[in-house]
Short mmCIF file of C-alpha atoms in Angstrom, two decimals:
data_model
loop_
_atom_site.label_atom_id
_atom_site.label_comp_id
_atom_site.label_asym_id
_atom_site.label_seq_id
_atom_site.Cartn_x
_atom_site.Cartn_y
_atom_site.Cartn_z
CA MET A 281 -2.59 -14.48 -154.77
CA SER A 282 -2.40 -16.67 -151.72
CA ASP A 283 0.77 -18.30 -152.98
CA LEU A 284 2.30 -14.89 -153.63
CA PHE A 285 1.67 -13.67 -150.07
CA GLU A 286 2.90 -16.94 -148.58
CA ASP A 287 6.18 -16.62 -150.50
CA GLU A 288 6.68 -12.99 -149.49
CA GLY A 289 6.57 -13.73 -145.71
CA PRO A 290 9.78 -15.76 -145.47
CA LYS A 291 11.56 -13.52 -147.96
CA ALA A 292 10.78 -10.44 -145.82
CA THR A 293 12.15 -12.21 -142.70
CA SER A 294 15.37 -13.23 -144.38
CA ASN A 295 16.25 -9.59 -145.05
CA ALA A 296 17.32 -9.07 -141.32
CA PRO A 297 21.08 -9.56 -140.81
CA GLU A 298 22.21 -12.56 -138.77
CA PHE A 299 24.83 -12.11 -135.99
CA SER A 300 26.75 -14.66 -134.02
CA VAL A 301 26.88 -14.31 -130.25
CA SER A 302 30.48 -13.10 -130.40
CA GLU A 303 29.66 -10.53 -133.12
CA LEU A 304 26.71 -9.19 -131.15
CA SER A 305 28.76 -9.02 -127.92
CA GLY A 306 31.55 -7.23 -129.80
CA ALA A 307 29.13 -4.73 -131.26
CA VAL A 308 27.69 -3.98 -127.80
CA LYS A 309 31.21 -3.60 -126.41
CA LYS A 310 32.19 -1.11 -129.13
CA LEU A 311 28.99 0.86 -128.54
CA ILE A 312 29.54 1.14 -124.77
CA GLU A 313 33.26 1.89 -125.03
CA GLY A 314 32.56 4.51 -127.72
CA GLU A 315 29.76 6.20 -125.81
CA PHE A 316 31.34 6.02 -122.32
CA GLY A 317 35.04 5.78 -122.98
CA TYR A 318 36.35 7.59 -119.92
CA VAL A 319 34.16 8.25 -116.85
CA ARG A 320 34.30 9.36 -113.23
CA VAL A 321 31.82 7.66 -110.88
CA ARG A 322 30.92 8.66 -107.32
CA ALA A 323 29.69 5.59 -105.42
CA GLU A 324 30.03 3.44 -102.32
CA VAL A 325 32.39 0.47 -102.44
CA GLY A 326 30.59 -2.84 -101.98
CA ARG A 327 32.09 -6.30 -101.81
CA VAL A 328 35.88 -6.38 -102.37
CA SER A 329 37.71 -9.46 -103.66
CA ARG A 330 41.48 -9.86 -103.89
CA PRO A 331 42.46 -13.13 -105.62
CA ARG A 332 46.02 -14.42 -105.61
CA SER A 333 46.53 -13.09 -109.15
CA GLY A 334 46.89 -9.59 -107.68
CA HIS A 335 43.87 -8.14 -109.50
CA LEU A 336 41.16 -6.30 -107.56
CA TYR A 337 37.43 -6.91 -108.03
CA PHE A 338 34.85 -4.75 -106.27
CA ASP A 339 31.38 -3.24 -106.61
CA LEU A 340 30.41 0.41 -107.00
CA LYS A 341 26.88 1.04 -105.80
CA ASP A 342 24.31 3.53 -104.64
CA GLU A 343 20.81 3.04 -103.30
CA LYS A 344 19.44 1.86 -106.70
CA ALA A 345 22.15 0.21 -108.78
CA VAL A 346 25.43 -1.69 -108.70
CA ILE A 347 28.30 -1.64 -111.25
CA ASN A 348 31.03 -4.27 -111.28
CA ALA A 349 34.54 -2.79 -111.18
CA VAL A 350 37.96 -4.29 -111.77
CA SER A 351 41.51 -3.01 -111.42
CA TRP A 352 44.37 -5.00 -112.88
CA LYS A 353 47.50 -5.80 -110.93
CA GLY A 354 49.53 -2.91 -112.34
CA GLN A 355 46.74 -0.42 -111.71
CA VAL A 356 46.34 -1.64 -108.10
CA ALA A 357 50.05 -1.10 -107.48
CA ARG A 358 49.79 2.54 -108.63
CA MET A 359 46.73 3.38 -106.50
CA GLU A 360 47.40 5.69 -103.58
CA VAL A 361 44.15 4.66 -101.87
CA GLN A 362 43.03 1.05 -101.80
CA PRO A 363 39.22 0.67 -101.95
CA GLU A 364 37.63 -0.93 -98.90
CA GLU A 365 34.07 -2.03 -98.33
CA GLY A 366 31.86 0.81 -97.12
CA MET A 367 34.05 3.64 -98.43
CA GLU A 368 32.50 6.39 -100.56
CA VAL A 369 34.88 6.98 -103.44
CA ILE A 370 35.28 8.67 -106.82
CA ALA A 371 36.45 6.00 -109.27
CA THR A 372 38.09 7.00 -112.58
CA GLY A 373 38.20 4.53 -115.47
CA ARG A 374 36.69 3.34 -118.72
CA MET A 375 33.52 1.47 -119.39
CA THR A 376 33.65 -1.91 -121.11
CA THR A 377 31.85 -5.22 -121.21
CA PHE A 378 32.77 -8.77 -120.26
CA PRO A 379 31.41 -11.00 -123.03
CA GLY A 380 32.05 -14.17 -121.01
CA GLY A 381 29.47 -13.11 -118.43
CA SER A 382 27.20 -10.83 -120.54
CA ARG A 383 27.70 -7.88 -118.21
CA TYR A 384 29.19 -4.43 -118.37
CA GLN A 385 31.87 -3.20 -115.99
CA ILE A 386 34.30 -0.37 -115.40
CA ILE A 387 38.07 -0.75 -115.55
CA VAL A 388 39.21 1.51 -112.68
CA ASP A 389 42.55 3.28 -113.02
CA ASN A 390 42.39 5.33 -109.82
CA VAL A 391 40.28 5.67 -106.67
CA GLU A 392 39.88 8.83 -104.61
CA PRO A 393 38.12 8.90 -101.23
CA ALA A 394 34.88 10.90 -101.17
CA GLY A 395 33.79 10.37 -97.55
CA ALA A 396 32.24 7.61 -95.49
CA GLY A 397 29.67 5.38 -97.18
CA ALA A 398 26.00 5.89 -96.46
CA LEU A 399 25.55 2.44 -94.98
CA MET A 400 28.60 2.73 -92.78
CA ALA A 401 27.55 6.19 -91.62
CA MET A 402 24.11 4.87 -90.68
CA LEU A 403 25.73 1.90 -88.94
CA GLU A 404 28.03 4.15 -86.92
CA LYS A 405 25.12 6.38 -85.89
CA ARG A 406 23.10 3.37 -84.71
CA LYS A 407 26.09 1.97 -82.86
CA LYS A 408 26.60 5.22 -80.92
CA ALA A 409 22.89 5.42 -80.00
CA LEU A 410 22.76 1.85 -78.69
CA ALA A 411 26.06 2.26 -76.83
CA ALA A 412 24.67 5.34 -75.12
CA GLU A 413 21.86 3.16 -73.73
CA GLY A 414 24.45 0.86 -72.15
CA LEU A 415 23.65 -2.19 -74.30
CA PHE A 416 27.34 -2.75 -75.02
CA ASP A 417 28.64 -2.30 -71.43
CA ALA A 418 31.03 -4.97 -70.21
CA ALA A 419 29.15 -5.16 -66.88
CA ARG A 420 26.11 -6.59 -68.69
CA LYS A 421 28.03 -9.49 -70.18
CA LYS A 422 27.54 -12.90 -68.56
CA PRO A 423 30.23 -15.57 -68.22
CA LEU A 424 29.90 -18.59 -70.48
CA PRO A 425 29.09 -21.92 -68.82
CA TRP A 426 32.13 -24.17 -68.56
CA LEU A 427 30.35 -27.27 -69.92
CA PRO A 428 26.77 -26.58 -71.12
CA GLU A 429 24.39 -29.52 -71.26
CA VAL A 430 22.21 -28.04 -74.03
CA ILE A 431 23.36 -25.59 -76.74
CA GLY A 432 20.88 -23.60 -78.82
CA VAL A 433 21.99 -22.51 -82.32
CA VAL A 434 20.16 -19.73 -84.20
CA THR A 435 21.12 -20.10 -87.87
CA SER A 436 20.03 -21.42 -91.23
CA PRO A 437 19.49 -25.22 -91.09
CA SER A 438 20.60 -25.69 -94.72
CA GLY A 439 23.94 -23.89 -94.72
CA ALA A 440 27.45 -25.10 -94.05
CA VAL A 441 27.57 -23.16 -90.77
CA ILE A 442 25.46 -25.61 -88.77
CA ARG A 443 27.43 -28.55 -90.15
CA ASP A 444 30.70 -26.92 -89.11
CA ILE A 445 29.37 -26.26 -85.59
CA LEU A 446 28.01 -29.80 -85.15
CA HIS A 447 31.23 -31.31 -86.51
CA ARG A 448 33.42 -29.29 -84.15
CA LEU A 449 31.18 -30.03 -81.13
CA SER A 450 31.34 -33.75 -81.99
CA ASP A 451 35.15 -33.60 -82.15
CA ARG A 452 35.60 -31.67 -78.89
CA PHE A 453 32.75 -32.66 -76.56
CA PRO A 454 29.38 -33.90 -77.94
CA ARG A 455 26.44 -31.98 -76.49
CA HIS A 456 22.68 -31.83 -77.01
CA VAL A 457 22.11 -29.20 -79.75
CA LEU A 458 18.81 -27.43 -80.49
CA ILE A 459 18.53 -25.59 -83.84
CA TRP A 460 16.21 -22.61 -84.29
CA PRO A 461 15.93 -22.26 -88.10
CA VAL A 462 16.01 -18.66 -89.35
CA ALA A 463 16.76 -16.73 -92.51
CA VAL A 464 20.23 -15.24 -92.18
CA GLN A 465 19.81 -12.83 -95.11
CA GLY A 466 17.01 -10.69 -96.44
CA GLN A 467 14.17 -8.63 -95.04
CA LYS A 468 12.90 -11.36 -92.69
CA SER A 469 16.31 -12.12 -91.24
CA ALA A 470 16.34 -9.60 -88.36
CA ALA A 471 12.86 -10.49 -87.06
CA GLU A 472 13.49 -14.24 -87.23
CA VAL A 473 16.88 -14.02 -85.49
CA ALA A 474 15.40 -11.88 -82.69
CA ASN A 475 12.48 -14.32 -82.32
CA GLY A 476 14.94 -17.22 -82.15
CA ILE A 477 16.90 -15.62 -79.29
CA ARG A 478 13.76 -14.72 -77.38
CA GLY A 479 12.21 -18.13 -78.09
CA PHE A 480 15.12 -19.98 -76.49
CA ASN A 481 14.91 -17.69 -73.45
CA ALA A 482 11.16 -18.35 -73.16
CA LEU A 483 11.58 -22.13 -72.83
CA PRO A 484 10.70 -23.20 -69.26
CA GLU A 485 13.10 -25.03 -66.98
CA GLY A 486 12.39 -28.76 -66.94
CA GLY A 487 9.92 -28.57 -69.86
CA ALA A 488 9.43 -31.04 -72.68
CA ILE A 489 12.01 -29.13 -74.75
CA PRO A 490 15.16 -28.56 -72.66
CA ARG A 491 16.14 -24.94 -72.12
CA PRO A 492 19.62 -24.19 -73.55
CA ASP A 493 22.48 -23.29 -71.26
CA LEU A 494 24.19 -21.38 -74.12
CA ILE A 495 23.02 -19.75 -77.37
CA ILE A 496 25.12 -19.40 -80.55
CA VAL A 497 23.97 -16.97 -83.27
CA ALA A 498 25.90 -17.94 -86.40
CA ARG A 499 26.17 -17.04 -90.09
CA GLY A 500 28.83 -17.35 -92.76
CA GLY A 501 30.70 -14.47 -94.36
CA GLY A 502 29.24 -11.93 -96.78
CA SER A 503 29.04 -8.31 -97.74
CA VAL A 504 27.73 -5.54 -95.53
CA GLU A 505 24.35 -5.87 -97.22
CA ASP A 506 24.27 -9.63 -96.61
CA LEU A 507 25.08 -9.18 -92.91
CA TRP A 508 22.87 -6.13 -92.43
CA GLY A 509 20.14 -8.08 -90.63
CA PHE A 510 22.51 -8.58 -87.68
CA ASN A 511 22.95 -4.79 -87.42
CA GLU A 512 19.24 -4.20 -86.90
CA GLU A 513 18.14 -2.75 -83.57
CA ILE A 514 15.67 -5.58 -82.86
CA VAL A 515 18.47 -8.16 -83.02
CA VAL A 516 20.83 -6.11 -80.86
CA ARG A 517 18.19 -5.61 -78.16
CA ALA A 518 17.24 -9.29 -78.16
CA ALA A 519 20.90 -10.26 -77.68
CA ALA A 520 21.36 -7.73 -74.87
CA GLU A 521 18.18 -8.88 -73.08
CA SER A 522 19.03 -12.60 -73.29
CA ALA A 523 19.22 -14.22 -69.86
CA ILE A 524 21.09 -17.14 -71.43
CA PRO A 525 24.78 -16.48 -72.26
CA LEU A 526 25.11 -15.74 -75.99
CA ILE A 527 27.99 -16.13 -78.48
CA SER A 528 27.86 -14.22 -81.77
CA ALA A 529 29.59 -15.86 -84.73
CA VAL A 530 28.50 -13.76 -87.69
CA GLY A 531 30.70 -13.58 -90.78
CA HIS A 532 34.42 -14.04 -91.00
CA GLU A 533 37.06 -12.74 -88.64
CA THR A 534 37.19 -9.30 -90.32
CA ASP A 535 33.39 -8.87 -90.36
CA THR A 536 31.88 -6.88 -87.50
CA THR A 537 28.19 -6.42 -86.76
CA LEU A 538 26.35 -4.74 -83.88
CA ILE A 539 25.29 -8.07 -82.38
CA ASP A 540 28.98 -8.70 -81.69
CA PHE A 541 29.01 -5.77 -79.25
CA ALA A 542 25.78 -6.82 -77.48
CA SER A 543 26.65 -10.52 -77.16
CA ASP A 544 28.45 -11.96 -74.15
CA LYS A 545 31.27 -13.31 -76.34
CA ARG A 546 32.24 -12.77 -79.99
CA ALA A 547 33.69 -15.62 -82.03
CA PRO A 548 35.59 -14.83 -85.25
CA THR A 549 33.96 -17.79 -87.06
CA PRO A 550 31.14 -20.29 -86.37
CA THR A 551 33.76 -23.00 -85.86
CA ALA A 552 35.49 -20.86 -83.26
CA ALA A 553 32.12 -20.41 -81.51
CA ALA A 554 31.87 -24.18 -81.08
CA GLU A 555 35.41 -24.18 -79.65
CA LEU A 556 34.45 -21.46 -77.15
CA ALA A 557 31.28 -23.33 -76.16
CA VAL A 558 32.82 -26.61 -74.93
CA PRO A 559 36.26 -27.81 -73.79
CA VAL A 560 38.12 -30.74 -75.36
CA ARG A 561 36.96 -33.95 -73.70
CA ARG A 562 40.27 -35.73 -74.39
CA GLU A 563 42.22 -32.93 -72.70
CA LEU A 564 39.91 -33.08 -69.66
CA TRP A 565 40.39 -36.83 -69.45
CA VAL A 566 44.16 -36.45 -69.64
CA THR A 567 44.07 -33.73 -66.97
CA ILE A 568 41.99 -35.93 -64.67
CA GLN A 569 44.39 -38.83 -65.15
CA GLU A 570 47.37 -36.57 -64.39
CA LEU A 571 45.70 -35.24 -61.24
CA ARG A 572 44.82 -38.78 -60.18
CA ALA A 573 48.42 -39.91 -60.68
CA ARG A 574 49.67 -36.89 -58.73
CA MET A 575 47.24 -37.66 -55.90
CA GLU A 576 48.37 -41.30 -55.76
CA ARG A 577 52.03 -40.27 -55.78
CA ALA A 578 51.35 -37.72 -53.03
CA LEU A 579 49.54 -40.30 -50.88
CA THR A 580 52.22 -42.92 -51.40
CA GLY A 581 54.98 -40.41 -50.77
CA GLY A 582 53.27 -39.13 -47.62
CA VAL A 583 52.88 -42.64 -46.22
CA ASP A 584 56.49 -43.54 -47.06
CA TYR A 585 57.75 -40.31 -45.49
CA ARG A 586 55.81 -40.89 -42.27
CA ARG A 587 56.90 -44.52 -42.11
CA GLN A 588 60.54 -43.46 -42.50
CA ARG A 589 60.08 -40.71 -39.93
CA LEU A 590 58.58 -43.21 -37.48
CA ASN A 591 61.47 -45.59 -38.01
CA ASP A 592 63.97 -42.77 -37.43
CA LEU A 593 62.25 -41.70 -34.21
CA SER A 594 61.99 -45.28 -32.98
CA ARG A 595 65.74 -45.75 -33.38
CA ALA A 596 66.32 -42.68 -31.20
CA LEU A 597 64.28 -44.19 -28.32
CA PRO A 598 66.12 -46.29 -25.71
CA PRO A 599 65.14 -49.97 -25.16
CA LYS A 600 61.93 -50.56 -23.22
CA GLU A 601 63.87 -52.21 -20.36
CA ARG A 602 65.85 -49.02 -19.86
CA LEU A 603 62.68 -46.94 -19.95
CA LEU A 604 61.31 -48.91 -16.95
CA ASP A 605 64.49 -48.81 -14.84
CA GLY A 606 63.84 -45.37 -13.35
CA PRO A 607 60.15 -45.87 -12.51
CA ARG A 608 60.89 -49.33 -11.04
CA GLN A 609 63.56 -47.88 -8.75
CA ARG A 610 61.23 -45.09 -7.64
CA VAL A 611 58.52 -47.66 -6.80
CA ASP A 612 61.00 -49.62 -4.67
CA GLN A 613 62.04 -46.49 -2.77
CA ILE A 614 58.41 -45.48 -2.15
CA ASP A 615 57.63 -49.01 -0.95
CA LEU A 616 60.46 -48.88 1.60
CA ARG A 617 59.39 -45.44 2.80
CA LEU A 618 55.78 -46.55 3.11
CA THR A 619 56.67 -49.58 5.25
CA GLN A 620 58.83 -47.49 7.59
CA ALA A 621 56.13 -44.80 7.81
CA LEU A 622 53.52 -47.41 8.82
CA VAL A 623 55.78 -48.77 11.59
CA ASN A 624 56.53 -45.30 12.90
CA GLY A 625 52.85 -44.31 12.81
CA VAL A 626 51.78 -47.35 14.83
CA ARG A 627 54.52 -46.73 17.39
CA ASN A 628 53.59 -43.05 17.86
CA ARG A 629 49.88 -43.78 18.28
CA ARG A 630 50.58 -46.56 20.81
CA LEU A 631 52.67 -44.11 22.81
CA LYS A 632 49.92 -41.46 22.81
CA LEU A 633 47.36 -44.08 23.88
CA SER A 634 49.54 -45.09 26.82
CA GLU A 635 49.89 -41.46 27.93
CA ALA A 636 46.12 -40.90 27.75
CA ALA A 637 45.35 -44.11 29.69
CA THR A 638 47.38 -42.97 32.72
CA ILE A 639 45.05 -39.98 33.39
CA LEU A 640 41.75 -41.90 33.07
CA ARG A 641 40.89 -42.47 36.85
CA PRO A 642 37.29 -43.24 38.17
CA SER A 643 37.16 -40.22 40.45
CA LEU A 644 38.13 -37.92 37.58
CA LEU A 645 35.45 -39.39 35.31
CA GLN A 646 32.80 -39.03 38.10
CA GLY A 647 33.69 -35.37 38.65
CA ARG A 648 33.47 -34.60 34.99
CA MET A 649 30.12 -36.41 34.71
CA GLN A 650 28.70 -34.45 37.65
CA GLY A 651 29.81 -31.14 36.12
CA HIS A 652 28.27 -32.01 32.73
CA GLY A 653 25.01 -33.03 34.53
CA GLU A 654 24.79 -29.64 36.29
CA ARG A 655 25.30 -27.76 33.05
CA LEU A 656 22.69 -29.94 31.36
CA SER A 657 20.13 -29.15 34.13
CA ALA A 658 20.78 -25.41 33.77
CA LEU A 659 20.35 -25.60 30.01
CA SER A 660 17.06 -27.59 30.28
CA MET A 661 15.64 -24.91 32.60
CA ARG A 662 16.47 -22.23 30.02
CA LEU A 663 15.16 -24.32 27.13
CA ALA A 664 11.40 -24.11 27.91
CA PRO A 665 11.17 -20.26 27.94
CA ALA A 666 13.37 -20.09 24.85
CA LEU A 667 11.16 -22.56 23.00
CA SER A 668 8.06 -20.59 23.98
CA ARG A 669 9.54 -17.31 22.77
CA GLY A 670 10.79 -18.93 19.52
CA THR A 671 7.38 -20.50 18.86
CA VAL A 672 5.63 -17.14 19.27
CA GLN A 673 8.14 -15.42 16.97
CA HIS A 674 7.89 -18.12 14.31
CA ARG A 675 4.09 -17.96 14.46
CA ARG A 676 4.19 -14.22 13.81
CA ASP A 677 6.60 -14.73 10.91
CA PHE A 678 4.40 -17.48 9.53
CA ASP A 679 1.32 -15.23 9.68
CA ARG A 680 3.14 -12.52 7.71
CA LEU A 681 4.23 -15.04 5.04
CA ALA A 682 0.71 -16.51 4.84
CA GLN A 683 -0.69 -13.05 4.08
CA ARG A 684 1.81 -12.69 1.20
CA LEU A 685 1.05 -16.14 -0.26
CA SER A 686 -2.18 -15.42 -2.18
CA PRO A 687 -3.51 -18.01 -4.74
CA LEU A 688 -3.04 -15.53 -7.60
CA THR A 689 0.64 -15.01 -6.76
CA VAL A 690 1.24 -18.74 -6.47
CA SER A 691 -0.55 -19.36 -9.80
CA ARG A 692 1.48 -16.63 -11.54
CA ASN A 693 4.77 -17.92 -10.16
CA THR A 694 3.82 -21.47 -11.12
CA ALA A 695 3.01 -20.42 -14.72
CA GLN A 696 6.28 -18.51 -15.01
CA ALA A 697 8.22 -21.49 -13.65
CA ARG A 698 6.40 -23.77 -16.10
CA ARG A 699 7.34 -21.46 -19.04
CA ASP A 700 10.96 -21.35 -17.91
CA LEU A 701 10.98 -25.12 -17.65
CA SER A 702 9.50 -25.50 -21.16
CA GLN A 703 12.09 -23.13 -22.67
CA LEU A 704 14.88 -24.94 -20.90
CA SER A 705 13.53 -28.30 -22.16
CA ASP A 706 13.44 -26.95 -25.75
CA ARG A 707 17.03 -25.74 -25.45
CA PHE A 708 18.10 -29.12 -24.12
CA ALA A 709 16.27 -30.88 -27.01
CA ARG A 710 17.87 -28.62 -29.66
CA ALA A 711 21.29 -29.04 -28.11
CA ALA A 712 20.85 -32.81 -27.98
CA LEU A 713 19.69 -32.88 -31.64
CA GLY A 714 22.61 -30.72 -32.80
CA GLN A 715 25.10 -32.83 -30.89
CA THR A 716 23.55 -36.01 -32.34
CA GLN A 717 23.82 -34.60 -35.88
CA ARG A 718 27.46 -33.63 -35.35
CA TRP A 719 28.23 -37.08 -34.00
CA ARG A 720 26.42 -38.68 -36.95
CA ALA A 721 28.38 -36.51 -39.47
CA ALA A 722 31.65 -37.38 -37.75
CA LEU A 723 30.67 -41.06 -37.77
CA ASP A 724 29.83 -40.92 -41.51
CA GLN A 725 33.15 -39.21 -42.23
CA ARG A 726 35.11 -41.82 -40.32
CA ALA A 727 33.12 -44.59 -41.99
CA GLY A 728 34.09 -43.14 -45.40
CA MET A 729 37.74 -42.95 -44.37
CA LEU A 730 37.53 -46.50 -43.04
CA SER A 731 36.08 -47.68 -46.37
CA ALA A 732 38.74 -45.83 -48.41
CA LEU A 733 41.59 -47.28 -46.29
CA SER A 734 40.32 -50.88 -46.19
CA TYR A 735 42.35 -53.52 -47.95
CA GLU A 736 39.26 -54.60 -49.92
CA GLU A 737 39.23 -51.20 -51.65
CA THR A 738 42.91 -51.74 -52.46
CA LEU A 739 42.04 -55.10 -54.06
CA LYS A 740 39.67 -53.28 -56.45
CA ARG A 741 42.64 -51.31 -57.84
CA GLY A 742 44.35 -54.48 -59.09
CA TYR A 743 46.03 -55.93 -55.99
CA ALA A 744 45.61 -59.44 -54.51
CA VAL A 745 46.21 -61.32 -51.24
CA VAL A 746 48.03 -64.68 -51.17
CA ARG A 747 46.91 -67.11 -48.44
CA ASP A 748 48.02 -70.56 -47.28
CA ALA A 749 45.80 -73.61 -46.68
CA GLU A 750 44.92 -72.46 -43.14
CA GLY A 751 43.79 -69.00 -44.29
CA GLY A 752 46.95 -67.22 -43.18
CA VAL A 753 48.62 -64.54 -45.30
CA VAL A 754 51.83 -65.32 -47.20
CA THR A 755 54.00 -62.19 -47.04
CA SER A 756 57.48 -63.40 -48.07
CA THR A 757 59.10 -65.39 -50.87
CA LYS A 758 60.49 -67.75 -48.22
CA ASP A 759 56.92 -68.94 -47.56
CA ALA A 760 56.01 -69.33 -51.25
CA ALA A 761 55.70 -73.11 -50.84
CA ARG A 762 52.70 -72.56 -48.55
CA MET A 763 50.68 -70.62 -51.19
CA HIS A 764 47.23 -72.19 -51.48
CA GLU A 765 44.90 -69.55 -52.95
CA VAL A 766 44.86 -65.94 -54.19
CA GLN A 767 42.15 -63.51 -53.14
CA PHE A 768 41.03 -60.90 -55.66
CA ALA A 769 38.39 -58.19 -55.33
CA ASP A 770 35.67 -60.40 -56.84
CA GLY A 771 36.61 -63.83 -55.41
CA ARG A 772 39.36 -66.29 -54.58
CA VAL A 773 41.31 -68.61 -56.90
CA GLN A 774 43.09 -71.73 -55.65
CA ILE A 775 46.67 -72.20 -56.77
CA GLY A 776 45.94 -75.77 -57.86
CA GLY A 777 43.03 -74.63 -60.08
CA GLY A 778 39.38 -73.85 -59.49
CA VAL A 779 37.66 -70.73 -58.25
CA ALA A 780 36.70 -70.35 -54.63
CA ALA A 781 33.36 -68.90 -53.64
CA LYS A 782 33.02 -65.17 -54.15
CA PRO A 783 33.04 -63.44 -50.78
CA ALA A 784 29.81 -61.83 -49.72
CA LYS A 785 29.88 -58.06 -49.70
CA SER A 786 29.37 -56.53 -46.32
CA ALA A 787 27.07 -53.62 -45.77
CA LYS A 788 30.05 -51.39 -44.91
CA PRO A 789 33.73 -52.02 -45.70
CA ARG A 790 35.94 -52.93 -42.74
CA ALA A 791 39.47 -51.63 -42.38
CA LYS A 792 41.96 -54.47 -42.14
CA THR A 793 44.92 -54.30 -39.86
CA GLY A 794 47.80 -56.60 -39.12
CA PRO A 795 49.80 -58.55 -41.67
CA GLU A 796 47.13 -58.36 -44.42
CA GLN A 797 48.14 -54.78 -45.15
CA GLY A 798 51.61 -55.90 -46.15
CA SER A 799 50.45 -58.79 -48.36
CA LEU A 800 49.07 -56.72 -51.28
CA PHE A 801 50.95 -56.94 -54.59
#
């Protein structure tokens, strides 16, 4: 009995038909095409793909399910309305399966618009509400720093986006980059991105972790569902509240999310965000070199122009001998007139003295002395009463003044005078300090100009001074036989070989004048 039952088990199993994978897939395809041959589906268009073959692949979805759809090249050409992501459409076609991927799909012959998609309608409603609060106003947007020292990137650390950003920053201008790792897709994406933006803003100035000068929020391309985290209100508000300038680089160039409107600058791609963040170091270096060359040409041209102008003006001046002819002649004329005037003056005064001496007789002098003596006696008699009256009057005046000069009045006047003197002293001190500071600034400015114009600074730019054995400067090819040593910026080299001692550096450069300025080559 046991053998009988053991034999019946395998025989019962072998009664089921065996199918190959292709046969089973074909049977499923016939069943679906027979049951749902021709259908009309109302749905929202999801991701749309247009390969170079000309076919069109897209998704038809609602809040619970997604169906893959395909339109062949000929069908796409006959469509009056091309499906776009987010559109709500009525698609007409036939159901079938794709055995190579074990999935069912609909071959769409025609698409009719049925209104805006649910997701897009919700997105537009949220956009209008946030715009009404002023979160998208241009006045809120901050200018990007020209060359940030630290750049904070809020993105996934494992994706290609961060590698593209770091590669482009390295090519253009390497900067210190801080990465705040977040999920860029899924339910946690919005909260993590908002925390990343606020976390960078919360870093203190001068802390252990440097605070970024610029923030980049980046993610690669995807469908509306994949990018939906960047349309959440928490992310938009975090971007609008950021005190640090922020660049949004979410999706591809055609993708638009609400963070793009709240950010200070939108980049079409993450790579473009890196290009907006920093300039090209090579271009800056070339610009600096061009400006330096222009400055040197301007300085050289200005000096040459003034030298030529001086030479032209000097040729217009007469010789120095002719310049002194007129003043010398005027000095001679004045000398002659002065001598004659002295002779005439002595003669006239001698004549007046002779005339006065003739009237000086003894009797006349005695008469005048007697008259003056009488007047003096009369005046002395009047002097005593006058002195007495004046003394009495002055004593009365003095008594009145003494009554007015109380100790309190003198003390008050003294204190006021002391305060006035103190204020005046403070004004003098401040004026002296200000004048001293202005003189010191002017002195520092002239010292800088003196250093920039010294011949030693010129030697540092690649010039040299040729000297003879006595230390003189050789300035012409005719004196080439006297060349003994060459002075460079860091020392002197003798023509016959050997290096002279390196000159000691002075505390402040001295401007050289004389023939040494013409001996640089």
